[in-house]
mmCIF file of C-alpha atoms in Angstrom:
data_model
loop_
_atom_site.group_PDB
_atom_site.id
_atom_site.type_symbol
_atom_site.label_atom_id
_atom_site.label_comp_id
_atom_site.label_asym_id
_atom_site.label_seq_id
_atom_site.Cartn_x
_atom_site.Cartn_y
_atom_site.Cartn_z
ATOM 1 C CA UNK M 1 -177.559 -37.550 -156.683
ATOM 2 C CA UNK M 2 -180.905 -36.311 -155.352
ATOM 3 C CA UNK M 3 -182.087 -37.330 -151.831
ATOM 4 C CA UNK M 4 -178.768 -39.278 -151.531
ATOM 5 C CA UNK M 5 -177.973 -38.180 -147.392
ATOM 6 C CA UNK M 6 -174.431 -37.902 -148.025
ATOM 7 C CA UNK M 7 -174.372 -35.029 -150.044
ATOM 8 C CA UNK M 8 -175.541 -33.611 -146.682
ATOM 9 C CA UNK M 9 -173.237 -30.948 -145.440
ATOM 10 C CA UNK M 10 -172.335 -31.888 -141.642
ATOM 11 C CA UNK M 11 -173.772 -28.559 -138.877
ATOM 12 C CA UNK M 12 -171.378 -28.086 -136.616
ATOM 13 C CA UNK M 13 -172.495 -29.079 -133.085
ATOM 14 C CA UNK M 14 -171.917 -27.036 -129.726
ATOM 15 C CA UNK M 15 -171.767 -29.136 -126.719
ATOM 16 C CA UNK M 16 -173.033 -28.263 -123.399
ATOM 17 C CA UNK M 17 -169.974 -28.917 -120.739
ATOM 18 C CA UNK M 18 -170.251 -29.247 -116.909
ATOM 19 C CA UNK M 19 -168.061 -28.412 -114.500
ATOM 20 C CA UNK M 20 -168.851 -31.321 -112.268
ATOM 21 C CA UNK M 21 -167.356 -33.853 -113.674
ATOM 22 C CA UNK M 22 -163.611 -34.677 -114.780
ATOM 23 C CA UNK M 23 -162.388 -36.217 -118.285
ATOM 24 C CA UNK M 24 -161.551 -39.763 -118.100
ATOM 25 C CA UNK M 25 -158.071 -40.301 -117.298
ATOM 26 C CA UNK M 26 -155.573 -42.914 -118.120
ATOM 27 C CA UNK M 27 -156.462 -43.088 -121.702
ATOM 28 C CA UNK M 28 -154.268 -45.302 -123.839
ATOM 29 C CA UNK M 29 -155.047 -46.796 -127.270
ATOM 30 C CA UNK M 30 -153.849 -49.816 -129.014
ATOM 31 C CA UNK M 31 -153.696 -50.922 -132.625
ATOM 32 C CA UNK M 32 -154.122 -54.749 -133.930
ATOM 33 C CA UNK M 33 -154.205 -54.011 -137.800
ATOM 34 C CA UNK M 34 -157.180 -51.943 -138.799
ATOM 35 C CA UNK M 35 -158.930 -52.281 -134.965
ATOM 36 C CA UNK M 36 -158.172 -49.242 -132.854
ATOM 37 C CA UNK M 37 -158.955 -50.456 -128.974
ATOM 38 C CA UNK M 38 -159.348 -47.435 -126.770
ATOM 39 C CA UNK M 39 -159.453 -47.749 -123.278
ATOM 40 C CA UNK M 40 -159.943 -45.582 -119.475
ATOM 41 C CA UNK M 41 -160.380 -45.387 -115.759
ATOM 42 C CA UNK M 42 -163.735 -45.281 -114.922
ATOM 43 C CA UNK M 43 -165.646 -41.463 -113.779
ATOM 44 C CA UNK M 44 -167.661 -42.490 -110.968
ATOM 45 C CA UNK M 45 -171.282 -40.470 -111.297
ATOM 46 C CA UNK M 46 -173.533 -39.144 -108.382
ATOM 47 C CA UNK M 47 -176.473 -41.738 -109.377
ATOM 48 C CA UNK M 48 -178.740 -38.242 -109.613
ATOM 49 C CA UNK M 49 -175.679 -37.108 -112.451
ATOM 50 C CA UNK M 50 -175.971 -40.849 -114.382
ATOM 51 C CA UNK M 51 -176.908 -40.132 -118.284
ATOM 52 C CA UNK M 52 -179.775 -42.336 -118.826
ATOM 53 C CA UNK M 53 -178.197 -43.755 -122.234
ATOM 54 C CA UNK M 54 -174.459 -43.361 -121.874
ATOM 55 C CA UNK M 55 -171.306 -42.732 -119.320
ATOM 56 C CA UNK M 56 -168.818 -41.583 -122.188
ATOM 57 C CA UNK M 57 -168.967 -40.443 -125.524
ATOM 58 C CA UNK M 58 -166.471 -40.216 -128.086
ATOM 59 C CA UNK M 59 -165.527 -38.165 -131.323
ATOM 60 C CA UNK M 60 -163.382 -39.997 -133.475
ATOM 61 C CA UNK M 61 -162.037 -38.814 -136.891
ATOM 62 C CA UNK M 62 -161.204 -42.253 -138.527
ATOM 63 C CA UNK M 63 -159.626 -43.443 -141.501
ATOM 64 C CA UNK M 64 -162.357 -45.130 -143.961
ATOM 65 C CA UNK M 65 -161.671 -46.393 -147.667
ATOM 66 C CA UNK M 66 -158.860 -43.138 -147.791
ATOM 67 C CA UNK M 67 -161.384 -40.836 -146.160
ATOM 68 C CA UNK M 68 -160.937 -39.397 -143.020
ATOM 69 C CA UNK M 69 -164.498 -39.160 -141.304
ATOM 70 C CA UNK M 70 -166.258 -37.816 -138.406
ATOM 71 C CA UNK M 71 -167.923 -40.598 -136.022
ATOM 72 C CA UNK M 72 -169.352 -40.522 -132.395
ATOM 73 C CA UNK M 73 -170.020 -43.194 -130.253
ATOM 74 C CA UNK M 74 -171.024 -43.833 -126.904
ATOM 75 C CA UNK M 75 -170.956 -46.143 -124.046
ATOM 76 C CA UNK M 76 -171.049 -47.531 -120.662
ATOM 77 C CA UNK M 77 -167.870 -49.999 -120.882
ATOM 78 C CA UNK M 78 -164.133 -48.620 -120.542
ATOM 79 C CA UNK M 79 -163.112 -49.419 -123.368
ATOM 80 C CA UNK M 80 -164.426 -49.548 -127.202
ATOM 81 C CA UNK M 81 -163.063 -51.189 -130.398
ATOM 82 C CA UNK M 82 -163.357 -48.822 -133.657
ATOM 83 C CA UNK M 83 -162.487 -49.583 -136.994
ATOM 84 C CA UNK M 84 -159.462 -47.020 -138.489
ATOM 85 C CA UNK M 85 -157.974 -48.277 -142.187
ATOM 86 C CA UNK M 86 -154.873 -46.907 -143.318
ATOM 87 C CA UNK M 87 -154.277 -44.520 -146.772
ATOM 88 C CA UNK M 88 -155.812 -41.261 -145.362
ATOM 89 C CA UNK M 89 -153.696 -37.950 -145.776
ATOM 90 C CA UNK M 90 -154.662 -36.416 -142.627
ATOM 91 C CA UNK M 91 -153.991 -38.262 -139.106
ATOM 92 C CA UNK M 92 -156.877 -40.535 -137.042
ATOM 93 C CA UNK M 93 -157.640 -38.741 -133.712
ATOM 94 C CA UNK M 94 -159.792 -38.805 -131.051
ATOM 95 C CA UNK M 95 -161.571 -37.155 -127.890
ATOM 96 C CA UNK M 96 -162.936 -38.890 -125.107
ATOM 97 C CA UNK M 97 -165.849 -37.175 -122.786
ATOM 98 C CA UNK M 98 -167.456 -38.326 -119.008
ATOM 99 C CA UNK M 99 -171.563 -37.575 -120.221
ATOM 100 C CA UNK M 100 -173.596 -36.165 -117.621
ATOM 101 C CA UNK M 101 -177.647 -35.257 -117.324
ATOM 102 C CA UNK M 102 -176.089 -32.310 -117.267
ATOM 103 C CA UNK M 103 -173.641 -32.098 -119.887
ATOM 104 C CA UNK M 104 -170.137 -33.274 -120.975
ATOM 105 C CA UNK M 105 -166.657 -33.028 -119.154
ATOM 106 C CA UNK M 106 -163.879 -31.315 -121.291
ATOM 107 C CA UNK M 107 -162.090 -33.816 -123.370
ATOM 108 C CA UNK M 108 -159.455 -36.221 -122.833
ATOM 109 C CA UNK M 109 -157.280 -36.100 -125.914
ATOM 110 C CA UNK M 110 -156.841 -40.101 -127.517
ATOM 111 C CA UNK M 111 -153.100 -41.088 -127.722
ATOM 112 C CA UNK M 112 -153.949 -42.355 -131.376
ATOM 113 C CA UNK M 113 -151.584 -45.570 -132.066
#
């Protein structure tokens, strides 16, 4: 189909990582049916370091209607409820980063459920 956005092909994306600032640790992951809860211990920021918009951000490969797909999402909370369906070949699975003003922390791997 014409002008139909998904028949975009996805650019890979190169994040900028900092130094300053650790992964979140602690990271565990429950499952209650289809809702994947994902939680952490909190990265305390320098208030000069504090992201404007979000303290972590997340890349999730999730399991929707037998497709696995690529979603981000960000946030100030610990913790963050995300939709994951079963029937996909491939596994669910995660990566959890601290966002900076400067940049991301390395990942923290999600121990999917």
């Amino acid at each position: 189909m014409q002008d139909d956005p998904r028949s975009l092909a996805v650019a890979p994306v190169s994040l900028i990582f900092t130094s300053d600032y650790f992964p979140p640790a602690n990271v565990a992951a429950r499952r209650n049916v289809d809702q994947v809860t994902i939680s952490w211990a909190d990265v305390p920021l320098q208030p000069k370091d504090i992201h404007p918009e979000s303290h972590y951000f997340l890349e999730l490969w999730l399991c929707t209607a037998g497709a696995l797909t690529y979603t981000i999402r960000s946030t100030n909370d610990l913790t963050i409820t995300v939709i994951d369906q079963p029937g996909c070949a491939e596994a669910s699975h995660g990566l959890l980063h601290t966002t900076t003003r400067e940049g991301y922390s390395q990942p923290a791997a999600v121990p999917w459920p």
